Coordinates of C-alpha atoms in Angstrom, one line a residue:
Chain A
M1 CA -20.7 7.3 4.1
T2 CA -21.9 8.3 7.5
K3 CA -19.0 7.0 9.6
N4 CA -17.2 9.7 11.7
L5 CA -13.8 10.9 10.6
R6 CA -11.3 9.5 13.1
I7 CA -8.6 11.8 14.5
A8 CA -5.6 10.7 16.5
L9 CA -4.2 13.2 18.9
P10 CA -0.8 12.9 20.7
K11 CA -0.5 12.6 24.5
G12 CA 1.9 15.1 26.1
R13 CA 2.7 18.7 25.4
L14 CA 0.7 19.0 22.2
L15 CA -2.6 17.6 23.6
Q16 CA -3.9 20.7 25.3
P17 CA -3.5 23.0 22.2
C18 CA -5.0 20.2 20.0
L19 CA -8.1 20.0 22.2
E20 CA -8.4 23.7 22.2
L21 CA -8.2 23.8 18.4
F22 CA -11.1 21.3 18.1
Q23 CA -13.0 23.0 20.8
D24 CA -12.8 26.2 18.8
L25 CA -14.1 24.2 15.9
G26 CA -17.3 23.4 17.8
C27 CA -16.5 20.2 19.7
A28 CA -17.9 21.7 22.9
G29 CA -17.5 18.7 25.2
L30 CA -14.1 17.6 24.0
M31 CA -12.2 18.5 27.2
G32 CA -14.1 15.7 28.8
I33 CA -11.7 13.3 27.0
L34 CA -9.1 14.2 29.7
S35 CA -11.1 12.7 32.5
S36 CA -12.7 10.0 30.5
R37 CA -11.5 6.4 30.5
C38 CA -12.9 6.0 27.0
L39 CA -10.2 5.5 24.4
L40 CA -12.5 6.6 21.5
W41 CA -14.3 9.9 22.1
E42 CA -17.3 10.6 19.8
E43 CA -18.3 14.1 18.7
T44 CA -21.3 12.9 16.7
E45 CA -22.6 16.3 15.8
Q46 CA -19.3 17.3 14.2
G47 CA -19.0 13.9 12.6
L48 CA -15.6 13.4 14.3
S49 CA -14.1 10.7 16.6
F50 CA -11.0 11.3 18.7
M51 CA -8.4 9.0 20.2
V52 CA -5.5 10.1 22.3
I53 CA -2.4 8.0 21.9
R54 CA 1.4 8.2 22.3
P55 CA 3.0 10.8 19.9
A56 CA 5.1 8.2 18.1
D57 CA 2.0 6.0 17.4
V58 CA 0.0 8.8 15.8
S59 CA 1.6 8.4 12.3
V60 CA 1.4 4.6 12.6
Y61 CA -2.4 4.8 13.2
V62 CA -2.8 7.2 10.3
E63 CA -0.6 5.3 7.9
H64 CA -2.6 2.1 8.4
G65 CA -5.9 3.9 8.2
A66 CA -6.9 3.1 11.8
A67 CA -7.3 6.9 12.1
D68 CA -8.1 9.1 9.0
L69 CA -6.3 12.1 10.4
G70 CA -3.8 12.9 13.1
I71 CA -1.8 15.7 14.7
V72 CA 1.8 15.1 15.5
G73 CA 5.0 17.2 15.8
R74 CA 7.1 17.3 12.6
D75 CA 10.1 16.0 14.6
V76 CA 8.3 12.8 15.6
L77 CA 6.8 12.5 12.1
R78 CA 10.2 12.6 10.4
E79 CA 11.7 10.2 12.9
G80 CA 9.0 7.7 12.1
Q81 CA 9.2 8.1 8.3
R82 CA 5.6 7.1 7.7
D83 CA 3.8 7.3 4.3
V84 CA 1.1 9.9 5.1
Y85 CA 0.1 13.2 3.7
E86 CA 1.0 16.3 5.7
P87 CA -1.0 19.1 4.1
M88 CA -0.7 21.7 6.8
G89 CA 1.3 23.0 9.7
L90 CA -0.8 24.2 12.6
G91 CA 1.3 27.0 14.0
F92 CA 1.5 25.7 17.5
G93 CA 4.0 23.4 19.4
R94 CA 6.9 25.1 17.7
C95 CA 10.3 23.8 18.7
R96 CA 13.6 22.9 17.1
L97 CA 15.6 19.6 16.9
V98 CA 19.2 20.5 17.4
V99 CA 22.7 19.0 17.9
A100 CA 24.1 20.3 21.2
G101 CA 27.1 19.6 23.4
P102 CA 29.4 21.0 26.1
P103 CA 30.7 24.6 25.2
E104 CA 34.2 23.4 24.4
I105 CA 33.0 21.1 21.5
R106 CA 31.7 24.1 19.6
H107 CA 34.9 24.9 17.8
E108 CA 36.2 21.4 17.4
N109 CA 36.5 19.7 14.1
L110 CA 34.4 16.6 14.7
H111 CA 35.9 14.8 11.7
L112 CA 39.1 14.4 13.7
R113 CA 37.4 12.6 16.5
H114 CA 38.3 8.9 16.7
R115 CA 34.9 8.3 18.2
L116 CA 31.8 10.4 18.7
R117 CA 28.9 9.3 20.7
V118 CA 25.5 10.9 20.4
A119 CA 22.6 10.4 22.8
T120 CA 19.1 11.0 21.5
K121 CA 15.5 10.1 21.4
Y122 CA 15.6 10.5 17.6
P123 CA 18.1 7.8 16.5
R124 CA 17.0 7.9 12.8
L125 CA 17.3 11.6 12.3
A126 CA 20.5 11.8 14.3
R127 CA 22.1 9.0 12.2
Q128 CA 20.9 10.6 9.0
Y129 CA 22.4 14.0 10.1
F130 CA 25.8 12.7 10.9
L131 CA 26.0 10.4 7.8
K132 CA 25.3 13.5 5.7
Q133 CA 28.2 15.3 7.4
G134 CA 30.4 12.3 6.8
I135 CA 31.0 11.7 10.5
S136 CA 30.7 8.2 11.7
A137 CA 28.9 8.8 15.0
E138 CA 27.8 6.1 17.4
V139 CA 24.1 6.8 18.2
V140 CA 22.9 5.9 21.7
S141 CA 19.1 5.7 21.7
L142 CA 17.5 6.9 24.9
S143 CA 13.9 7.4 25.9
G144 CA 14.3 10.5 28.1
S145 CA 16.6 12.8 30.1
V146 CA 18.9 13.1 27.1
E147 CA 20.7 16.2 28.5
L148 CA 22.2 14.2 31.3
A149 CA 24.2 12.0 28.9
P150 CA 27.2 14.3 28.3
Q151 CA 27.6 15.1 32.0
V152 CA 28.0 11.4 33.0
G153 CA 30.1 10.4 30.0
L154 CA 27.5 8.5 28.2
A155 CA 27.8 10.7 25.1
D156 CA 29.8 13.6 23.6
L157 CA 26.8 15.2 22.0
V158 CA 23.0 15.1 22.2
V159 CA 20.4 15.5 19.5
D160 CA 17.3 16.9 21.2
L161 CA 14.4 19.2 21.1
V162 CA 14.6 22.8 22.3
Q163 CA 11.7 25.1 23.0
T164 CA 13.1 27.9 25.1
G165 CA 16.7 26.6 25.5
L166 CA 16.4 26.8 29.2
T167 CA 17.0 23.0 29.9
M168 CA 20.0 23.1 27.6
R169 CA 21.5 26.1 29.5
E170 CA 20.8 24.5 32.9
N171 CA 22.7 21.4 31.8
D172 CA 25.6 23.5 30.4
L173 CA 25.0 22.5 26.8
V174 CA 25.3 24.8 23.7
E175 CA 23.7 24.4 20.4
V176 CA 26.0 23.3 17.6
D177 CA 23.6 23.0 14.7
E178 CA 19.9 22.8 13.9
I179 CA 18.5 19.7 12.2
I180 CA 14.9 20.7 11.7
S181 CA 12.4 23.2 13.0
S182 CA 9.2 21.6 14.1
E183 CA 5.6 22.5 14.8
A184 CA 2.3 20.5 15.1
C185 CA 1.3 19.1 11.7
L186 CA -2.0 17.7 10.5
I187 CA -1.4 14.4 8.8
V188 CA -3.9 12.4 6.7
N189 CA -4.1 8.8 5.6
R190 CA -3.6 8.5 1.8
A191 CA -6.6 6.3 1.1
S192 CA -8.9 8.4 3.4
H193 CA -7.8 11.5 1.5
K194 CA -8.8 9.9 -1.8
L195 CA -12.1 8.4 -0.6
R196 CA -13.3 11.2 1.7
L197 CA -11.8 14.2 -0.1
K198 CA -14.8 16.5 0.4
E199 CA -15.2 16.0 4.1
I200 CA -11.4 16.2 4.7
N201 CA -11.1 19.4 2.6
H202 CA -14.0 20.9 4.5
L203 CA -12.4 20.1 7.9
M204 CA -9.1 21.5 6.8
K205 CA -10.7 24.7 5.7
R206 CA -12.4 25.1 9.1
I207 CA -9.1 24.4 10.9
A208 CA -7.3 27.0 8.7
N209 CA -10.0 29.5 9.6
V210 CA -9.7 28.9 13.4
I211 CA -5.9 29.2 13.1
G212 CA -6.3 32.3 10.9
D213 CA -8.6 34.0 13.4
R214 CA -6.1 33.5 16.2
E215 CA -3.3 35.3 14.4
Chain B
M1 CA -0.1 -23.8 20.9
T2 CA 2.3 -26.1 19.2
Y3 CA 2.3 -29.8 18.7
E4 CA 4.3 -31.6 21.4
G5 CA 6.7 -33.3 19.1
H6 CA 7.1 -30.2 16.9
F7 CA 10.2 -29.6 14.8
K8 CA 11.3 -26.0 14.2
A9 CA 8.0 -24.3 13.5
A10 CA 9.3 -20.8 13.0
L11 CA 9.1 -19.0 9.6
P12 CA 11.4 -16.1 8.6
C13 CA 9.8 -12.6 8.9
G14 CA 7.7 -11.7 5.9
V15 CA 6.4 -15.0 4.6
R16 CA 3.4 -17.1 5.5
D17 CA 1.8 -20.4 4.9
L18 CA -1.5 -20.4 3.0
F19 CA -3.8 -23.3 3.4
L20 CA -7.5 -24.2 3.6
E21 CA -9.6 -21.0 3.3
S22 CA -6.7 -18.6 2.9
A23 CA -5.3 -20.6 0.0
A24 CA -8.7 -21.2 -1.5
K25 CA -9.6 -17.5 -1.4
L26 CA -6.4 -16.5 -3.1
S27 CA -6.7 -19.1 -5.8
K28 CA -10.4 -18.2 -6.4
L29 CA -9.4 -14.6 -7.2
M30 CA -6.6 -15.7 -9.4
A31 CA -8.9 -18.1 -11.3
I32 CA -11.5 -15.3 -11.9
W33 CA -8.8 -12.9 -13.1
R34 CA -7.2 -15.5 -15.3
Q35 CA -10.4 -16.1 -17.1
L36 CA -11.1 -12.4 -17.4
F37 CA -7.6 -11.5 -18.7
E38 CA -7.8 -14.4 -21.3
S39 CA -11.3 -13.1 -22.4
W40 CA -9.6 -9.8 -23.3
A41 CA -7.1 -11.8 -25.4
Y42 CA -4.2 -11.5 -23.0
T43 CA -1.8 -14.5 -22.8
E44 CA 0.1 -15.5 -19.7
I45 CA 3.8 -14.7 -19.1
I46 CA 5.7 -16.6 -16.5
P47 CA 9.1 -15.0 -15.9
P48 CA 11.6 -16.7 -13.5
T49 CA 11.4 -16.0 -9.8
Y50 CA 15.0 -14.6 -9.7
E51 CA 17.3 -13.0 -12.2
H52 CA 20.7 -11.3 -12.3
Y53 CA 20.6 -8.3 -10.0
D54 CA 22.2 -5.9 -12.4
V55 CA 19.9 -6.9 -15.2
L56 CA 16.8 -6.4 -13.1
M57 CA 18.1 -3.1 -11.8
V58 CA 18.4 -1.6 -15.3
G59 CA 14.8 -0.8 -15.4
S60 CA 13.9 -0.9 -11.7
D61 CA 12.4 1.9 -9.7
A62 CA 15.2 3.6 -7.8
D63 CA 13.2 3.1 -4.7
F64 CA 13.4 -0.6 -5.2
E65 CA 17.2 -0.7 -4.8
R66 CA 17.1 -0.9 -1.0
R67 CA 14.1 -3.2 -1.0
I68 CA 15.4 -6.0 -3.3
F69 CA 16.0 -9.4 -1.9
R70 CA 19.5 -10.3 -3.0
V71 CA 21.1 -13.7 -3.1
L72 CA 24.6 -14.9 -3.9
D73 CA 24.8 -18.1 -5.9
R74 CA 27.8 -20.4 -5.5
E75 CA 29.7 -18.7 -8.3
G76 CA 29.4 -15.4 -6.5
N77 CA 26.8 -13.9 -9.0
I78 CA 24.4 -11.5 -7.3
L79 CA 20.8 -12.6 -8.0
A80 CA 17.6 -10.8 -7.1
L81 CA 14.2 -12.0 -6.3
R82 CA 11.8 -10.1 -8.5
P83 CA 10.3 -7.0 -6.8
D84 CA 7.7 -6.6 -9.6
V85 CA 6.9 -8.3 -12.8
T86 CA 6.6 -5.3 -15.2
T87 CA 10.4 -4.9 -15.3
Q88 CA 10.8 -8.6 -16.2
V89 CA 8.1 -8.3 -19.0
A90 CA 10.0 -5.2 -20.3
R91 CA 13.2 -7.3 -20.4
V92 CA 11.6 -10.2 -22.2
V93 CA 9.8 -8.0 -24.7
G94 CA 12.8 -5.7 -25.4
T95 CA 15.3 -8.5 -25.8
K96 CA 13.3 -11.4 -27.2
L97 CA 9.9 -10.5 -28.6
Y98 CA 10.8 -7.3 -30.4
D99 CA 9.7 -8.4 -33.9
L100 CA 6.3 -9.9 -33.1
P101 CA 3.2 -8.2 -34.5
L102 CA 1.9 -5.5 -32.1
P103 CA 0.3 -5.0 -29.8
L104 CA 1.4 -7.7 -27.3
R105 CA -0.9 -8.5 -24.5
F106 CA 0.5 -10.3 -21.4
Y107 CA -1.0 -11.1 -18.0
Y108 CA 0.7 -12.6 -14.9
L109 CA -0.5 -14.1 -11.6
T110 CA 2.5 -14.6 -9.4
N111 CA 4.4 -13.8 -6.2
V112 CA 6.9 -10.9 -5.8
F113 CA 9.3 -10.1 -3.1
R114 CA 10.3 -6.9 -1.4
F115 CA 12.6 -6.5 1.6
E116 CA 10.6 -4.1 3.7
E117 CA 8.8 -4.0 7.0
P118 CA 5.7 -6.2 6.6
Q119 CA 2.8 -3.8 6.1
A120 CA -0.9 -4.0 6.4
G121 CA -2.0 -6.4 3.7
R122 CA 1.5 -7.0 2.5
Q123 CA 4.2 -9.5 3.6
R124 CA 7.7 -9.5 2.1
E125 CA 6.4 -12.1 -0.3
F126 CA 3.0 -11.2 -1.8
Y127 CA 0.9 -11.9 -4.8
Q128 CA 0.2 -9.7 -7.8
A129 CA -2.2 -10.1 -10.7
G130 CA -1.6 -7.8 -13.6
L131 CA -1.4 -7.2 -17.3
E132 CA 0.7 -5.3 -19.8
L133 CA -0.5 -3.9 -23.1
I134 CA 2.6 -3.3 -25.2
G135 CA 3.1 -1.4 -28.5
A136 CA 0.2 0.9 -28.5
P137 CA 0.9 4.5 -27.5
G138 CA -2.6 6.0 -27.5
S139 CA -5.5 6.7 -25.2
E140 CA -7.4 3.7 -26.5
A141 CA -4.8 1.4 -24.9
D142 CA -4.9 3.4 -21.7
A143 CA -8.7 3.1 -21.6
E144 CA -8.6 -0.6 -22.2
M145 CA -6.1 -1.1 -19.3
V146 CA -8.4 0.9 -16.9
A147 CA -11.6 -0.9 -18.2
V148 CA -10.1 -4.3 -17.5
L149 CA -8.9 -3.2 -14.1
I150 CA -12.4 -2.0 -13.2
E151 CA -13.9 -5.2 -14.5
A152 CA -11.4 -7.3 -12.5
L153 CA -12.6 -5.6 -9.3
Q154 CA -16.3 -5.8 -10.2
Q155 CA -16.0 -9.5 -11.0
V156 CA -14.7 -10.5 -7.6
G157 CA -17.7 -8.6 -6.1
L158 CA -15.9 -5.5 -4.7
R159 CA -18.3 -2.6 -4.1
G160 CA -17.7 1.1 -3.8
F161 CA -14.1 1.1 -5.0
Q162 CA -12.5 4.1 -6.5
I163 CA -9.8 4.4 -9.3
N164 CA -7.7 7.6 -9.2
L165 CA -6.4 8.6 -12.6
G166 CA -3.3 10.7 -12.8
Q167 CA -0.9 11.8 -15.6
M168 CA 2.9 11.8 -14.9
G169 CA 3.4 13.7 -18.2
F170 CA 1.9 16.8 -16.7
F171 CA 4.5 17.1 -13.9
R172 CA 7.3 16.0 -16.2
A173 CA 6.4 18.5 -18.9
I174 CA 6.3 21.4 -16.4
V175 CA 9.6 20.4 -14.7
A176 CA 11.4 19.8 -18.0
E177 CA 11.2 23.5 -18.8
L178 CA 12.7 24.5 -15.5
D179 CA 16.4 24.8 -14.7
L180 CA 16.3 22.5 -11.7
S181 CA 18.8 19.9 -10.5
T182 CA 17.7 16.2 -10.0
A183 CA 17.9 16.8 -6.3
Q184 CA 15.6 19.8 -6.6
V185 CA 13.1 17.8 -8.7
E186 CA 13.2 15.1 -6.0
E187 CA 12.4 17.7 -3.4
L188 CA 9.5 18.9 -5.4
K189 CA 8.2 15.4 -5.8
R190 CA 8.6 14.8 -2.0
A191 CA 6.6 17.9 -1.2
I192 CA 3.8 17.0 -3.6
D193 CA 3.9 13.4 -2.2
R194 CA 3.1 14.8 1.2
K195 CA 0.7 17.4 -0.1
D196 CA 2.9 19.8 1.7
E197 CA 1.7 23.0 0.0
A198 CA 3.6 25.3 2.3
G199 CA 6.9 23.5 1.7
L200 CA 6.2 23.4 -2.0
G201 CA 5.5 27.1 -2.2
K202 CA 8.6 27.9 -0.2
S203 CA 10.9 25.9 -2.5
L204 CA 9.4 27.4 -5.7
R205 CA 9.9 30.9 -4.3
E206 CA 13.5 30.1 -3.2
W207 CA 14.4 28.7 -6.6
K208 CA 12.7 31.7 -8.4
V209 CA 10.5 29.5 -10.5
D210 CA 8.4 31.8 -12.8
D211 CA 4.8 32.5 -12.0
G212 CA 3.2 30.3 -14.7
H213 CA 5.1 27.2 -13.9
A214 CA 5.0 27.8 -10.1
A215 CA 1.2 28.3 -10.2
A216 CA 0.7 24.9 -11.9
L217 CA 3.0 23.1 -9.5
R218 CA 1.6 24.8 -6.4
E219 CA -1.9 23.7 -7.3
L220 CA -0.9 20.1 -8.1
P221 CA -1.7 18.7 -4.7
R222 CA -5.3 20.0 -5.0
L223 CA -5.9 19.0 -8.7
C224 CA -8.3 16.3 -7.7
G225 CA -11.9 15.6 -8.5
G226 CA -14.2 15.1 -11.5
E227 CA -14.1 16.7 -14.9
E228 CA -13.7 20.2 -13.4
A229 CA -10.2 19.2 -12.2
L230 CA -9.3 18.5 -15.8
E231 CA -10.5 21.9 -16.9
R232 CA -8.6 23.6 -14.2
A233 CA -5.4 21.6 -15.1
A234 CA -5.8 22.5 -18.7
S235 CA -6.1 26.2 -17.8
L236 CA -2.9 25.9 -15.7
A237 CA -0.9 24.0 -18.2
P238 CA 2.2 26.2 -19.1
N239 CA 3.2 24.4 -22.2
A240 CA 2.2 22.0 -25.0
G241 CA 3.5 18.9 -23.3
A242 CA 1.5 19.5 -20.2
L243 CA -1.6 20.3 -22.2
Q244 CA -1.1 17.1 -24.2
A245 CA -1.0 15.1 -20.9
I246 CA -4.3 16.6 -19.9
D247 CA -5.8 15.9 -23.4
N248 CA -4.9 12.2 -23.0
L249 CA -6.4 12.1 -19.6
S250 CA -9.6 13.7 -20.9
Q251 CA -9.9 11.3 -23.7
V252 CA -9.4 8.3 -21.4
Y253 CA -12.0 9.7 -19.0
D254 CA -14.5 10.2 -21.8
M255 CA -14.0 6.7 -23.2
L256 CA -14.5 5.2 -19.8
S257 CA -17.5 7.3 -19.1
A258 CA -19.1 6.2 -22.4
Q259 CA -18.7 2.6 -21.1
G260 CA -20.6 3.6 -17.9
L261 CA -17.6 3.4 -15.7
A262 CA -17.4 7.1 -14.6
E263 CA -18.8 6.3 -11.1
H264 CA -15.5 4.6 -10.2
L265 CA -13.2 7.4 -11.5
V266 CA -11.6 10.3 -9.8
I267 CA -9.2 12.6 -11.6
D268 CA -6.1 13.1 -9.4
L269 CA -3.1 15.0 -10.7
G270 CA -1.9 15.5 -7.2
E271 CA 0.5 12.6 -7.1
A272 CA 4.1 12.6 -8.3
R273 CA 4.7 9.2 -6.8
G274 CA 4.4 5.7 -8.2
M275 CA 7.1 3.9 -10.1
D276 CA 9.9 6.1 -11.5
Y277 CA 9.3 4.5 -14.9
Y278 CA 5.8 5.9 -15.4
T279 CA 5.6 8.4 -18.2
G280 CA 1.9 9.0 -18.9
I281 CA -1.4 8.0 -17.3
T282 CA -1.3 6.4 -13.8
V283 CA -4.0 4.6 -11.9
E284 CA -4.3 3.8 -8.2
G285 CA -7.3 2.0 -6.6
F286 CA -8.8 2.4 -3.2
S287 CA -11.6 0.6 -1.3
P288 CA -13.7 2.0 1.5
G289 CA -12.4 1.1 5.0
L290 CA -8.9 0.2 3.7
G291 CA -6.1 2.6 4.5
F292 CA -3.9 1.7 1.6
S293 CA -4.2 1.3 -2.2
I294 CA -5.3 -2.1 -3.7
C295 CA -3.8 -1.7 -7.1
N296 CA -1.7 0.6 -9.2
G297 CA -0.4 1.0 -12.7
G298 CA 0.4 3.3 -15.5
R299 CA 2.0 4.0 -18.8
Y300 CA 5.8 3.4 -19.1
D301 CA 6.9 4.3 -22.6
E302 CA 10.7 4.4 -21.8
L303 CA 11.2 1.2 -19.9
I304 CA 11.3 -1.4 -22.6
G305 CA 13.8 0.7 -24.6
L306 CA 16.3 0.3 -21.7
Y307 CA 16.5 -3.4 -22.6
G308 CA 16.1 -3.4 -26.4
R309 CA 13.6 -2.1 -28.9
P310 CA 11.8 0.9 -27.5
L311 CA 8.1 0.2 -27.3
P312 CA 5.3 2.1 -25.6
A313 CA 3.4 0.2 -22.9
V314 CA 0.8 0.4 -20.3
G315 CA -0.3 -1.9 -17.5
F316 CA -1.5 -2.5 -13.9
G317 CA -0.9 -4.8 -11.0
L318 CA -3.5 -5.8 -8.4
G319 CA -2.3 -6.6 -4.8
V320 CA -4.1 -9.9 -4.4
E321 CA -3.9 -10.0 -0.6
R322 CA -5.1 -6.4 -0.4
V323 CA -8.1 -7.0 -2.6
L324 CA -8.9 -10.0 -0.3
L325 CA -8.7 -7.7 2.7
A326 CA -11.1 -5.2 1.0
L327 CA -13.5 -8.0 0.3
E328 CA -13.3 -9.2 3.9
E329 CA -14.1 -5.7 5.0
Q330 CA -17.3 -6.0 3.0
S331 CA -17.9 -9.6 4.2
Q332 CA -17.6 -10.9 0.7
Q333 CA -15.7 -13.8 -0.7
E334 CA -16.9 -17.0 0.8
V335 CA -15.3 -20.3 -0.2
H336 CA -16.6 -23.8 0.4
L337 CA -14.0 -26.4 1.1
A338 CA -16.4 -29.2 2.2
P339 CA -17.0 -32.0 -0.3
H340 CA -20.4 -32.4 -1.8
L341 CA -20.4 -36.1 -1.2
L342 CA -18.7 -38.5 1.3
V343 CA -18.7 -42.1 0.2
A344 CA -17.8 -45.3 2.0
A345 CA -14.9 -47.2 0.3
E346 CA -16.9 -50.2 -0.9
A347 CA -19.9 -48.1 -2.1
A348 CA -17.3 -45.9 -4.0
S349 CA -16.0 -48.9 -5.9
M350 CA -19.5 -50.1 -6.8
G351 CA -20.6 -46.7 -8.0
R352 CA -17.3 -45.5 -9.5
V353 CA -18.8 -44.8 -13.0
T354 CA -21.4 -42.5 -11.5
L355 CA -19.0 -40.8 -9.1
Q356 CA -16.5 -40.2 -12.0
R357 CA -19.3 -38.5 -13.9
L358 CA -20.2 -36.4 -10.9
R359 CA -16.5 -35.3 -10.4
R360 CA -16.4 -34.3 -14.1
R361 CA -19.4 -32.1 -13.5
G362 CA -17.3 -30.3 -10.8
L363 CA -18.6 -32.0 -7.7
K364 CA -16.2 -32.8 -4.9
V365 CA -16.5 -36.4 -4.0
E366 CA -14.5 -37.7 -0.9
V367 CA -13.9 -41.4 -0.5
D368 CA -13.5 -42.8 3.0
V369 CA -10.0 -44.3 3.2
M370 CA -10.1 -44.8 7.0
A371 CA -12.4 -47.8 7.0
R372 CA -15.0 -46.0 9.2
D373 CA -18.2 -47.8 10.2
E374 CA -21.6 -46.3 9.5
A375 CA -21.6 -44.2 12.7
G376 CA -18.1 -43.0 12.2
L377 CA -18.8 -42.0 8.6
L378 CA -21.9 -40.0 9.6
E379 CA -20.0 -38.3 12.4
H380 CA -17.1 -37.5 10.0
G381 CA -19.6 -36.1 7.4
R382 CA -21.2 -33.9 10.1
V383 CA -17.8 -32.5 11.2
R384 CA -16.8 -31.9 7.6
G385 CA -20.1 -30.2 6.7
V386 CA -21.0 -32.7 4.0
A387 CA -24.7 -32.8 3.0
W388 CA -24.7 -36.2 1.3
V389 CA -23.1 -39.3 2.9
I390 CA -23.3 -42.7 1.2
V391 CA -22.8 -45.3 3.9
D392 CA -23.4 -48.4 1.7
G393 CA -23.9 -49.4 -1.9
D394 CA -24.1 -52.2 -4.4
E395 CA -24.2 -52.4 -8.2
E396 CA -27.8 -51.1 -8.4
G397 CA -27.7 -48.2 -6.0
A398 CA -26.5 -46.5 -2.8
L399 CA -27.8 -46.1 0.8
V400 CA -27.8 -42.4 1.2
A401 CA -27.9 -40.6 4.5
K402 CA -29.1 -37.0 4.3
T403 CA -30.3 -34.8 7.1
G404 CA -31.1 -37.6 9.5
S405 CA -32.9 -40.1 7.2
Q406 CA -31.5 -42.9 5.1
R407 CA -32.8 -44.5 1.9
W408 CA -31.7 -46.6 -1.1
I409 CA -31.4 -44.7 -4.3
S410 CA -30.3 -46.0 -7.7
W411 CA -27.0 -44.7 -9.0
D412 CA -28.7 -43.1 -11.9
K413 CA -31.3 -41.4 -9.7
L414 CA -28.4 -40.1 -7.4
E415 CA -26.6 -38.6 -10.3
E416 CA -29.8 -36.9 -11.5
M417 CA -30.5 -35.5 -8.1
L418 CA -26.9 -34.2 -7.5
A419 CA -26.5 -32.8 -10.9
R420 CA -29.2 -30.3 -10.2

């Protein structure tokens, strides 16, 4: 089998560190992907092909085998609930998915609320979290600027990512609980892992070495 | 594009119409497999499409619960469309066929239903071809199951496929000795399922699992490969049960190797998934270029006992649409729908004895029922891709048009030529 292994990378905040990782691995010209119009970037010498797609789509491509491997934040991965292997965390892109709200809500018993509205980009994880707590929350699914929601009365709480906590503080929100801690994860298509085990293990070993050297 | 006078054309999500090539391709696989299964002395079982929900759930995979199509009948009974056939076979055998001489060999070629997002190569209604070998507990039965599975894929012309052999008994035997709750075992399974070694290691440390058991579990996701994986697993086995599971897998592997089938096999203990009811060997098949499995199966020694007489059993199911996709990926599987012979109505009545004999030989003979004239018949034959067109005929013979020229041939001569 001479076909390149296909790797799906996420647009956005994880893209730069992903490209650096594979550059350190020997894909010398990979940064060219940023200025290229090509959707599929070949690094023939390394036997790898790259595609850059929306973060939420990475696990979809990998589950269906359109990409053999992918890199995606664990937060996005859990939200998507795709059937893929996730053999290693990559140590970058660390952040946490938290429940947050205005300071006064911190000491409130949420079970006593007649209605609780939660704004989030992670409707599935948010719903799951509140169900587990036995709280029937109304989840409002947004695609951005979630921190605004409590200020304008769209929601009582938010479920959102924090990296430094700065955005939260600026919008007068305090953390109530952590749902998951996230980092960039390598994911692998199940069938690819079975059919191209040696190549994939070799690649994973090289990735582990690069990450190990950095620490 | 829709026909102008169309009447509600929409289908519900998850089902599709099969016709022409798509229907012919599916039937062709089924026909090949039917013959194969019968040649191994399996007989067909045709359970009903729906059953009582609670009866079906007795033996169903827990994961199925959410994915079952449920229907209320007019009396308020909850019915379920079958999500797989194995559970139905277990019910039939456990409750009705318990005193027949063993082993029992059944095959099925049928549709199943799962309420889930339509996936690649799988709608909510899809077709399965499979078999169950019931009453034999040993490695010989396991090896027969895998051998027939490999032959099934070979016979339809699939190349380069891979069968991963696992053993649920290994994981089960290790976990049985640990003091873990069901939820903790589920968490272990989930971590193994994702090949999340870091998460797996963390849980094992947290729950203070002793070194011997932890080492075996930690390495599970990587216990994959050829015979060396078996040796490694045997050296890690912390108890007799786990060792027994590896012994069984070694025996099956050896038996299949002796039949020259080793090229298709990979040892893969790194899976804790599959149906909850699997207790021993498991199989999962993959084909190059396809991002999902094409078949799976395994040993389920505790399932039939949930319905009646406990009997060991082993079986597999092939995803028919998925095998078709794998064949398409390799540009295999051509079907020819065009008739061999197109005959004008009058000529057909003159030559009906000959035409009947040709049909019995398996030739497709289409009679023109549209009263076409000669030109119309030739044009229709061209569009349909028919090589032989009979435009006229009498008691003696037929006027045959073939690749541009026409000539009279006696019916006997025609039969002789076409029979070749």
